[in-house]
Amino acid sequence: MRAYADNDYPASHKPDWSIIAGLWPYLMEFRGRVVLALALLVLAKLATVATPVALKFIVDYLDQTRGVDLALWVPVMLVVAYGSLRFGATLFSELRDAVFARVAERAMRRVSLRVFEHLHQRELGFHLDRKTGGLARDIERGTNGISFLLRFTLFNIVPTLLEILLVAGILLVVFNVGYVLAILVAVVVYVAFSIRMTEWRTRFVREANARDNQSNSRAIDSLLNYETVKYFNNERYEARLYDQDLDDWEKARLKNRLSLAALNTGQALIIGVALIVIMAMAVGEVANGEITLGDFTMINAYLIQLFIPLNALGFVYREIRQALVNVERLFRLLGDQPGIKDAPDAKPLVVDNGDIRFEHIEFAYRPDRPILQGVSFTIPAGHTVAVVGASGAGKSTLARLLFRFYDVDSGSVCIDGQDIRTVTQDSLRSAIGVVPQDTVLFNDTLYRNLAYGRPEATEEEVHQAARLAHLENFIHSLPEGYNTKVGERGLKLSGGEKQRVAIARVILKNPSLLILDEATSSLDSLSEQAVLGALNEVSQQRTTLVIAHRLSTVRDANTILVMDSGRIVESGSHNELLAAGGRYAHLWEQQHRSGEQ
Ligand SMILES: Nc1ncnc2c1ncn2[C@@H]1O[C@H](COP(=O)(O)OP(=O)(O)OP(=O)(O)O)[C@@H](O)[C@H]1O
Ligand SMILES: [Mg+2]
């Protein structure tokens, strides 16, 4: 199980160009569009390359016919051709973008969905380690990176190289080798310089991203803890911590910016020197009459036209490197295998009666701290077993193991004789209803939250479940009734209301097995009795694991297990345990006495 932390950017790591190959399927999805876009691209480049030729003819015509009574329509036609070529170049590239947009957007959609599904596949441990703010940033950057890679590798790097070759070819045909050599040298120096500089800069990009994740994680975490911050007047403390992160971020961004400025200046210098050299060569040849004024104009136009995409190439190379870094991180996230996965030959769980068996369970969240040590017990079909014991004894852990949020280190959990590791997670989880110790709700309406137990349930069924969970009076007292928004994480409801929503959901889910982890701990005794009655109805004939601190809620259980430090220290029915006079009897005594007072 690999934790997902923000700082695992290996700084020296080179980007993996093979990632581009991973984008191939997204291109293949729209073969026709890709081919059409490439055709439009070629048209656009041809128009671009032809434009300076038109310019040359205009200048030469005007130059040669100076003073002569010229036919105006010839240069006018040439000017029209020149303008049309320019327009054509833009038109074709815009059409190309329009045609290709679908491919890039669809790829982003597919990847976003894949990431989302993947994240839901990951085990609980991963999600407890994740930092939401940083993860969200990674996903955003990664999907944008994919779109960028698709659009620019295909439509910028390749065509720019194509254009350079075309221009070199024309210059070679029209002029002497000197120009071509000069241009090639400039291009080679330019490209080599850009690549070297960009390699060097990548570390700053990574660093800036890592710092960005860090500060974003901090901000989100701090806002999620709004109340806690207020309880302790720690706004300034939080701001200071955030500002420290922002300080790191600022420094990283600054390095990023400065190195970018150095890169841009270097590139401009190379272009400037090349322009001077080549134009000087042309000036000499015009003076000698070796080339015409039109040729001179054309060379100038080509140089400018060539260095613009070359400059863009520098930018694109840099951005592609950056996009590769981001996409790589996204793909790495996608490539991580879930820690809990279905066995290759996993079969659906078949619940017959629902007999649950924990056998010699050893379990630890981390190797250096054992939690459960040799826990064995059985919940016979249709029975209710209660687990009580000190906080931190491992009660909720039992529930997590049964739900297979984690796999046991040794021993096994079986339902009707099937080891839960040999059945599909989907079938296992659909058979079990859980009222968790802490209920968190979606930031949506009450109705949606209730119906979440079974989204296809009818309105009548949802209302019935709410009634059974004793939510009706509460809901009727709300001005907006079932349409009330419950706020982020359901914080606009009281603890007991949230708990009852969780119970109603489980009633709606109607599972074969039940786990109630402190399901009524936040209710007053009266509501608790009412809800317990409803739960008893639901749990009748169902195998149920109940966890509770308040012993009065579990006295009717068939068997009560007392846990301490990851072991079962006592077990029996309420009366047996009282008679035994052990830990349970002691606890009962204590709770009873404080209850009477
Ligand atoms: N994801 C985790 N990673 C590491 N340790 C964990 C994790 N979850 C729980 N623990 C530890 O495991 C121990 C048992 O936790 P568990 O939630 O099972 O306790 P519990 O008996 O339900 O306690 P309570 O009555 O307070 O709910 C605790 O000491 C807790 O700190
Ligand atoms: Mg617990």
XYZ file of C-alpha atoms and ligand atoms in Angstrom:
629
model
C 0.000 0.000 0.000
C 1.687 3.211 -1.062
C 0.671 6.349 0.723
C -0.081 9.315 -1.434
C 1.960 12.224 -0.210
C 2.654 15.557 -1.823
C 6.361 15.516 -1.602
C 7.190 12.455 -3.607
C 8.406 14.427 -6.583
C 11.782 12.888 -7.343
C 13.596 16.047 -8.368
C 16.173 14.387 -10.574
C 13.662 12.211 -12.327
C 13.516 12.738 -16.086
C 10.111 13.003 -17.659
C 8.970 9.905 -19.337
C 8.426 10.541 -23.034
C 6.713 7.213 -23.379
C 3.744 8.883 -21.725
C 2.936 10.347 -25.109
C 2.360 6.809 -26.335
C -0.222 6.440 -23.578
C -2.269 9.113 -25.316
C -2.551 7.107 -28.519
C -5.915 5.502 -27.614
C -7.455 8.925 -27.191
C -6.398 9.846 -30.723
C -7.625 6.551 -32.120
C -11.087 7.233 -30.792
C -11.615 9.850 -33.509
C -9.476 8.635 -36.381
C -11.400 10.616 -38.998
C -11.099 13.873 -37.131
C -7.401 13.387 -36.531
C -6.747 12.751 -40.224
C -8.867 15.743 -41.262
C -7.068 17.948 -38.743
C -3.704 16.809 -40.101
C -4.845 17.597 -43.657
C -5.925 21.085 -42.588
C -2.593 21.477 -40.890
C -0.711 20.707 -44.081
C -2.891 23.219 -45.977
C -2.214 25.861 -43.348
C 1.530 25.267 -43.550
C 1.548 25.367 -47.345
C -0.285 28.690 -47.264
C 2.170 30.008 -44.681
C 5.185 28.981 -46.689
C 3.754 30.407 -49.903
C 3.015 33.837 -48.428
C 6.573 35.264 -48.628
C 6.791 34.091 -52.258
C 3.754 36.223 -53.089
C 5.373 39.117 -51.284
C 8.541 38.667 -53.309
C 6.596 38.824 -56.587
C 4.841 42.003 -55.499
C 8.060 43.763 -54.540
C 9.929 42.585 -57.657
C 7.071 43.653 -59.932
C 6.921 47.098 -58.355
C 10.703 47.407 -58.357
C 11.158 46.383 -61.973
C 8.279 48.486 -63.292
C 9.202 51.621 -61.400
C 8.719 54.658 -63.573
C 7.149 52.505 -66.251
C 3.473 52.914 -66.981
C 2.429 49.766 -65.236
C -0.660 47.687 -65.452
C -2.085 48.058 -61.966
C -4.140 44.914 -62.049
C -1.084 42.672 -61.871
C 0.201 43.849 -58.488
C -3.371 44.160 -57.249
C -3.967 40.516 -58.111
C -0.706 39.609 -56.389
C -1.698 41.580 -53.317
C -5.043 39.793 -53.293
C -3.223 36.465 -53.522
C -0.878 37.531 -50.746
C -3.777 38.534 -48.482
C -5.707 35.373 -49.294
C -2.723 33.197 -48.452
C -2.344 34.932 -45.122
C -6.016 34.553 -44.414
C -5.897 30.940 -45.593
C -3.104 30.124 -43.172
C -5.175 31.396 -40.266
C -8.421 29.917 -41.563
C -6.939 26.450 -41.959
C -5.354 26.458 -38.536
C -8.571 27.622 -36.919
C -10.514 24.937 -38.771
C -7.930 22.431 -37.629
C -8.430 23.531 -34.030
C -12.184 23.337 -34.415
C -11.993 19.842 -35.848
C -9.553 18.650 -33.230
C -11.232 20.297 -30.242
C -13.582 17.340 -29.896
C -10.684 14.906 -29.608
C -8.904 16.854 -26.888
C -12.035 17.603 -24.881
C -13.185 14.000 -25.061
C -9.777 12.841 -23.885
C -10.022 15.169 -20.888
C -13.475 13.844 -20.119
C -12.356 10.235 -20.350
C -9.324 10.794 -18.171
C -11.265 12.737 -15.558
C -13.780 9.935 -15.326
C -11.043 7.315 -15.137
C -9.326 9.173 -12.321
C -12.597 9.567 -10.463
C -13.421 5.882 -10.770
C -9.903 4.938 -9.844
C -10.011 7.052 -6.704
C -13.184 5.311 -5.656
C -11.463 1.978 -6.243
C -8.670 2.853 -3.857
C -8.741 1.439 -0.370
C -9.705 3.413 2.725
C -6.075 3.651 3.816
C -5.222 5.649 0.700
C -8.030 8.089 1.337
C -7.048 8.572 4.945
C -3.569 9.514 3.753
C -4.552 11.737 0.886
C -4.564 15.497 1.012
C -7.632 16.604 -0.837
C -6.349 20.017 -1.870
C -3.116 18.686 -3.355
C -4.811 15.765 -5.032
C -7.353 18.056 -6.684
C -4.538 20.203 -8.047
C -2.718 17.167 -9.419
C -5.824 16.003 -11.220
C -6.526 19.425 -12.648
C -2.963 19.862 -13.879
C -2.833 16.322 -15.217
C -5.993 16.531 -17.298
C -5.003 19.923 -18.669
C -1.610 18.439 -19.452
C -3.178 15.684 -21.500
C -5.146 18.134 -23.568
C -1.997 20.194 -24.069
C 0.097 17.218 -25.103
C -2.507 16.079 -27.593
C -2.892 19.474 -29.182
C 0.685 20.606 -29.210
C 2.801 17.565 -29.911
C 0.808 16.785 -32.984
C 0.066 20.300 -34.135
C 3.055 22.270 -33.140
C 6.301 20.378 -32.847
C 5.809 18.232 -35.929
C 4.476 21.037 -38.179
C 7.142 23.500 -37.063
C 9.848 21.029 -37.998
C 7.996 20.499 -41.272
C 7.927 24.219 -41.914
C 11.615 24.600 -41.208
C 12.368 21.868 -43.722
C 10.081 23.441 -46.341
C 11.624 26.883 -45.932
C 15.113 25.417 -46.036
C 14.154 23.642 -49.244
C 12.869 26.844 -50.870
C 15.915 28.837 -49.816
C 18.143 26.105 -51.167
C 16.409 26.177 -54.530
C 16.219 29.965 -54.816
C 19.381 31.088 -53.106
C 22.752 29.705 -52.219
C 23.703 27.190 -49.576
C 25.053 29.911 -47.298
C 21.591 31.002 -46.188
C 20.425 27.503 -45.561
C 23.539 26.709 -43.540
C 23.200 29.910 -41.533
C 19.565 29.159 -40.802
C 20.269 25.545 -39.901
C 23.082 26.538 -37.560
C 20.789 29.066 -35.902
C 18.030 26.496 -35.557
C 20.348 23.852 -34.142
C 21.897 26.264 -31.640
C 18.461 27.513 -30.720
C 16.981 24.062 -30.201
C 20.008 22.759 -28.288
C 19.994 25.786 -26.035
C 16.247 25.516 -25.396
C 16.446 21.837 -24.557
C 19.374 22.231 -22.188
C 17.822 25.180 -20.417
C 14.460 23.484 -20.159
C 15.983 20.331 -18.668
C 17.617 22.504 -16.075
C 14.390 24.361 -15.368
C 12.254 21.246 -14.890
C 13.302 20.946 -11.274
C 11.892 24.403 -10.576
C 8.636 23.470 -12.223
C 8.370 20.363 -10.073
C 9.297 22.268 -7.000
C 6.695 24.951 -7.708
C 4.013 22.281 -8.238
C 4.897 20.529 -5.017
C 4.732 23.792 -3.115
C 1.458 24.639 -4.804
C -0.009 21.299 -3.675
C 1.267 21.840 -0.193
C -0.214 25.280 0.282
C -3.472 24.222 -1.311
C -3.739 21.164 0.940
C -3.137 23.356 3.924
C -5.748 25.903 2.910
C -8.414 23.252 2.308
C -7.633 21.451 5.535
C -7.765 24.687 7.466
C -11.118 25.670 5.972
C -12.562 22.233 6.683
C -11.566 22.820 10.283
C -13.165 26.248 10.415
C -14.935 25.599 13.710
C -11.883 24.213 15.439
C -9.864 27.189 14.328
C -12.463 29.474 15.923
C -12.697 27.462 19.133
C -9.053 28.122 19.759
C -8.757 31.616 18.245
C -6.150 30.260 15.931
C -6.868 32.308 12.800
C -3.527 34.008 13.051
C -1.719 30.742 13.682
C -3.394 29.212 10.634
C -2.603 32.265 8.545
C 1.011 32.056 9.609
C 1.303 28.390 8.668
C -0.380 29.065 5.353
C 1.877 32.022 4.745
C 4.937 29.875 5.403
C 3.731 27.512 2.700
C 2.986 30.443 0.441
C 6.485 31.722 1.117
C 7.971 28.444 -0.151
C 5.612 28.592 -3.066
C 6.593 32.171 -3.850
C 10.277 31.270 -3.816
C 9.734 28.270 -6.032
C 7.641 30.315 -8.452
C 10.244 33.037 -8.459
C 12.994 30.606 -9.428
C 10.670 29.308 -12.065
C 10.065 32.826 -13.418
C 13.707 33.903 -13.313
C 14.900 30.806 -15.082
C 12.186 31.402 -17.653
C 13.406 34.943 -18.190
C 16.935 33.599 -18.706
C 15.619 31.094 -21.209
C 13.634 33.688 -23.147
C 16.518 36.127 -23.242
C 18.921 33.471 -24.456
C 16.512 32.445 -27.179
C 15.984 36.051 -28.276
C 19.746 36.574 -28.382
C 20.255 33.583 -30.654
C 17.488 34.798 -32.951
C 18.847 38.340 -32.968
C 22.365 37.239 -33.910
C 21.029 34.941 -36.627
C 18.890 37.748 -38.061
C 21.857 40.118 -38.153
C 24.136 37.603 -39.846
C 21.658 36.465 -42.448
C 20.275 39.908 -43.264
C 23.817 41.236 -43.568
C 24.552 38.480 -46.056
C 21.418 39.465 -48.004
C 22.258 43.178 -47.904
C 25.613 42.395 -49.466
C 24.029 40.363 -52.218
C 21.402 42.998 -53.005
C 24.144 45.592 -53.216
C 26.055 43.346 -55.600
C 22.916 42.825 -57.616
C 23.055 39.094 -57.032
C 19.540 38.996 -55.645
C 16.565 41.245 -56.194
C 14.840 43.510 -53.720
C 11.971 41.031 -53.767
C 14.352 38.246 -52.742
C 15.560 40.409 -49.884
C 11.997 40.961 -48.697
C 11.276 37.280 -49.024
C 14.297 36.250 -46.964
C 13.296 38.705 -44.279
C 9.726 37.407 -44.317
C 10.926 33.815 -44.066
C 13.262 34.558 -41.222
C 10.574 36.266 -39.228
C 8.089 33.617 -40.154
C 10.534 30.914 -39.153
C 11.600 32.402 -35.872
C 8.069 32.975 -34.681
C 7.211 29.264 -34.708
C 10.729 28.508 -33.495
C 10.109 30.768 -30.559
C 6.764 29.085 -30.085
C 8.630 25.802 -30.293
C 10.712 26.868 -27.324
C 7.563 27.721 -25.425
C 5.840 24.551 -26.505
C 8.788 22.356 -25.624
C 8.852 23.903 -22.202
C 5.106 23.494 -21.764
C 5.247 19.955 -23.050
C 7.906 19.121 -20.523
C 5.723 20.643 -17.852
C 2.642 18.836 -19.146
C 4.617 15.578 -19.164
C 5.537 16.093 -15.539
C 1.892 16.676 -14.672
C 0.505 13.863 -16.780
C 3.134 11.500 -15.469
C 2.014 12.236 -11.959
C -1.591 11.671 -12.919
C -0.743 8.399 -14.672
C 1.286 7.320 -11.686
C -1.746 7.944 -9.528
C -3.815 5.897 -11.954
C -1.188 3.178 -12.123
C -1.150 2.573 -8.396
C -2.932 -0.640 -7.655
C -5.638 -0.539 -5.020
C -4.425 -2.146 -1.804
C -7.657 -4.099 -1.557
C -8.780 -5.790 -4.713
C -10.924 -8.652 -5.850
C -9.208 -12.015 -6.163
C -8.891 -13.032 -9.835
C -11.432 -15.797 -9.328
C -13.680 -13.832 -6.960
C -17.274 -14.999 -6.914
C -20.286 -13.075 -5.709
C -21.018 -13.584 -2.038
C -23.946 -15.892 -1.433
C -25.704 -15.016 1.798
C -27.690 -17.936 2.997
C -28.437 -17.277 6.625
C -25.650 -14.847 7.263
C -23.455 -16.600 9.763
C -20.367 -14.470 10.445
C -17.126 -15.948 11.710
C -13.983 -14.100 12.820
C -11.203 -16.654 13.170
C -7.886 -15.950 14.896
C -7.679 -12.439 13.564
C -4.398 -10.588 13.802
C -4.483 -7.102 12.421
C -2.465 -3.890 12.483
C -2.881 -0.635 10.571
C 0.864 -0.256 10.669
C 3.298 -3.087 11.260
C 4.785 -1.512 14.363
C 1.515 -1.315 16.287
C -0.654 -4.426 16.553
C -4.354 -3.664 17.045
C -6.255 -6.958 17.029
C -4.527 -9.933 18.615
C -6.050 -13.348 18.183
C -9.702 -12.330 17.986
C -12.139 -15.177 17.337
C -15.891 -15.143 17.588
C -18.978 -16.195 15.689
C -22.242 -14.442 15.070
C -24.674 -17.254 14.342
C -27.171 -16.583 11.586
C -29.850 -14.135 12.670
C -28.162 -13.377 15.975
C -27.023 -10.098 17.388
C -23.576 -9.864 18.888
C -22.592 -6.739 20.760
C -19.061 -5.542 21.285
C -18.295 -3.262 24.185
C -15.061 -2.093 25.674
C -12.673 0.765 26.152
C -12.170 3.435 23.540
C -9.429 2.387 21.141
C -9.852 -1.308 21.975
C -10.447 -2.117 18.291
C -14.241 -2.339 18.093
C -14.706 -0.221 14.993
C -11.735 -2.034 13.513
C -13.776 -5.253 13.616
C -16.475 -3.519 11.601
C -13.927 -2.223 9.069
C -12.502 -5.714 8.638
C -15.937 -7.221 8.091
C -16.673 -4.568 5.476
C -13.233 -5.294 4.017
C -11.898 -1.775 4.242
C -8.722 -3.559 5.275
C -7.496 -7.128 4.917
C -6.559 -9.099 8.003
C -2.873 -9.906 8.533
C -3.673 -13.449 9.543
C -6.791 -15.419 10.324
C -9.956 -14.972 8.321
C -13.377 -13.385 8.247
C -16.035 -15.663 6.780
C -19.672 -15.125 5.920
C -21.626 -18.354 5.524
C -18.337 -20.188 5.158
C -16.985 -17.924 2.407
C -13.774 -16.088 3.213
C -14.553 -12.454 2.359
C -11.263 -12.217 0.454
C -12.546 -14.749 -2.056
C -15.760 -12.918 -2.924
C -16.243 -9.716 -4.888
C -16.137 -6.527 -2.860
C -19.239 -5.364 -4.630
C -21.351 -8.322 -3.505
C -19.863 -8.227 -0.011
C -20.650 -4.575 0.489
C -24.109 -4.760 -0.945
C -24.927 -7.441 1.622
C -23.855 -5.343 4.604
C -25.533 -2.251 5.986
C -23.430 0.033 8.134
C -24.419 2.809 10.479
C -20.974 4.277 11.042
C -19.669 5.865 14.197
C -19.427 9.249 12.493
C -21.952 9.980 9.820
C -20.950 12.433 7.154
C -23.586 13.588 4.686
C -23.396 14.870 1.136
C -23.863 18.573 0.652
C -27.272 18.060 -0.899
C -30.906 17.889 0.148
C -32.107 15.756 2.990
C -34.126 13.699 0.551
C -31.127 12.871 -1.618
C -29.138 11.930 1.444
C -31.846 9.590 2.654
C -32.419 8.065 -0.759
C -28.686 7.396 -1.017
C -29.322 4.092 0.705
C -31.061 2.923 -2.437
C -31.159 5.609 -5.148
C -33.878 3.830 -7.103
C -36.244 3.675 -4.098
C -39.671 5.267 -4.515
C -40.586 8.398 -2.642
C -42.961 6.383 -0.489
C -40.139 4.026 0.533
C -37.877 6.923 1.419
C -40.594 8.487 3.562
C -41.225 5.137 5.221
C -37.551 4.772 6.096
C -37.497 8.299 7.514
C -40.553 7.413 9.598
C -38.903 4.262 10.951
C -35.816 6.249 11.889
C -38.035 8.767 13.720
C -37.099 11.625 11.455
C -40.653 12.539 10.481
C -41.352 15.133 13.127
C -38.024 16.735 12.508
C -38.566 16.867 8.767
C -42.058 18.295 9.162
C -40.655 21.035 11.348
C -38.321 22.132 8.573
C -39.675 24.952 6.376
C -38.309 23.206 3.311
C -38.962 19.674 4.544
C -37.208 17.007 2.525
C -35.679 19.680 0.295
C -33.616 21.177 3.082
C -29.948 21.411 2.231
C -27.851 19.759 4.912
C -24.681 21.779 4.360
C -21.143 20.584 3.802
C -20.648 17.176 5.397
C -24.159 17.519 6.831
C -23.038 20.031 9.419
C -26.381 21.825 9.448
C -27.983 18.829 11.143
C -27.575 17.926 14.784
C -25.519 14.870 15.685
C -28.599 12.827 16.465
C -30.353 13.914 13.267
C -27.375 12.848 11.211
C -27.344 9.531 12.994
C -30.993 8.991 12.225
C -30.376 9.829 8.563
C -27.689 7.137 8.587
C -30.134 4.677 10.130
C -32.855 5.543 7.628
C -30.411 4.949 4.788
C -29.577 1.512 6.081
C -33.240 0.677 6.542
C -33.717 1.667 2.919
C -30.756 -0.405 1.789
C -32.311 -3.398 3.495
C -29.127 -5.469 3.744
C -28.746 -9.071 4.923
C -26.138 -8.186 7.537
C -25.979 -5.163 9.803
C -23.183 -3.303 11.495
C -24.269 -0.679 13.999
C -21.270 1.250 15.292
C -22.509 3.481 18.090
C -25.595 3.937 15.941
C -27.613 5.669 18.637
C -24.871 7.245 20.732
C -25.971 10.805 19.930
C -29.652 10.283 20.692
C -31.445 11.106 23.917
C -32.777 8.053 25.774
C -36.340 8.488 24.498
C -35.440 8.779 20.844
C -32.915 6.021 21.333
C -35.586 3.632 22.616
C -37.809 4.489 19.650
C -35.020 4.118 17.106
C -33.759 0.941 18.740
C -37.243 -0.470 18.404
C -37.141 0.277 14.685
C -33.642 -1.117 14.406
C -34.631 -4.261 16.244
C -37.386 -4.736 13.740
C -34.891 -4.323 10.960
C -32.255 -6.483 12.584
C -34.641 -9.278 13.410
C -33.689 -12.344 11.404
C -30.569 -10.464 10.385
C -27.107 -11.171 11.628
C -26.060 -8.021 13.421
C -22.863 -6.678 14.912
C -23.559 -3.914 17.408
C -20.906 -1.716 18.926
C -21.826 0.463 21.855
C -20.518 2.247 24.885
C -23.862 2.551 26.604
C -24.428 -0.952 27.904
C -28.184 -0.476 28.242
C -28.438 -0.446 24.452
C -26.895 -3.905 24.104
C -28.280 -5.848 27.049
C -30.703 -7.670 24.765
C -27.978 -8.914 22.434
C -27.598 -12.686 22.190
C -23.951 -12.439 23.058
C -21.881 -9.586 24.394
C -18.126 -9.484 23.822
C -15.974 -7.313 26.037
C -12.861 -6.086 24.294
C -9.711 -4.701 25.737
C -6.531 -3.752 23.866
C -7.376 -5.818 20.833
C -8.466 -8.972 22.669
C -11.797 -10.379 23.709
C -11.593 -10.661 27.455
C -15.151 -11.751 28.286
C -18.142 -13.052 26.423
C -21.641 -14.200 27.269
C -25.162 -12.908 27.601
C -25.942 -9.911 29.767
C -27.037 -12.045 32.682
C -24.133 -14.468 32.389
C -21.648 -11.623 32.369
C -23.282 -9.962 35.351
C -23.186 -13.252 37.230
C -19.526 -13.710 36.350
C -18.778 -10.475 38.164
C -15.957 -9.512 35.839
C -15.195 -6.417 33.839
C -18.655 -6.211 32.273
C -20.352 -6.430 35.659
C -18.087 -3.694 36.880
C -18.869 -1.459 33.905
C -22.582 -2.129 34.258
C -22.415 -1.253 37.892
C -20.668 2.009 37.105
C -23.018 3.053 34.322
C -26.021 2.076 36.364
C -24.924 4.082 39.327
C -24.226 7.208 37.323
C -27.562 6.642 35.532
C -29.432 6.638 38.821
C -27.748 9.787 39.990
N -6.321 4.190 9.870
C -5.673 3.974 11.017
N -4.330 4.017 11.039
C -3.670 3.786 12.186
N -4.255 3.521 13.361
C -5.587 3.477 13.397
C -6.368 3.711 12.242
N -7.667 3.603 12.566
C -7.694 3.312 13.885
N -6.451 3.238 14.393
C -6.085 2.881 15.764
O -6.603 1.610 16.038
C -7.057 1.544 17.378
C -8.448 0.900 17.384
O -9.328 1.784 16.723
P -10.892 1.543 16.699
O -11.474 2.600 15.853
O -11.149 0.134 16.333
O -11.263 1.781 18.226
P -12.683 1.630 18.902
O -12.600 0.449 19.804
O -13.765 1.658 17.906
O -12.711 2.943 19.788
P -13.944 3.927 20.079
O -14.767 3.284 21.133
O -13.261 5.151 20.589
O -14.670 4.135 18.803
C -7.047 2.935 17.910
O -6.024 3.017 18.870
C -6.730 3.831 16.741
O -5.848 4.838 17.072
Mg -15.105 3.040 17.306
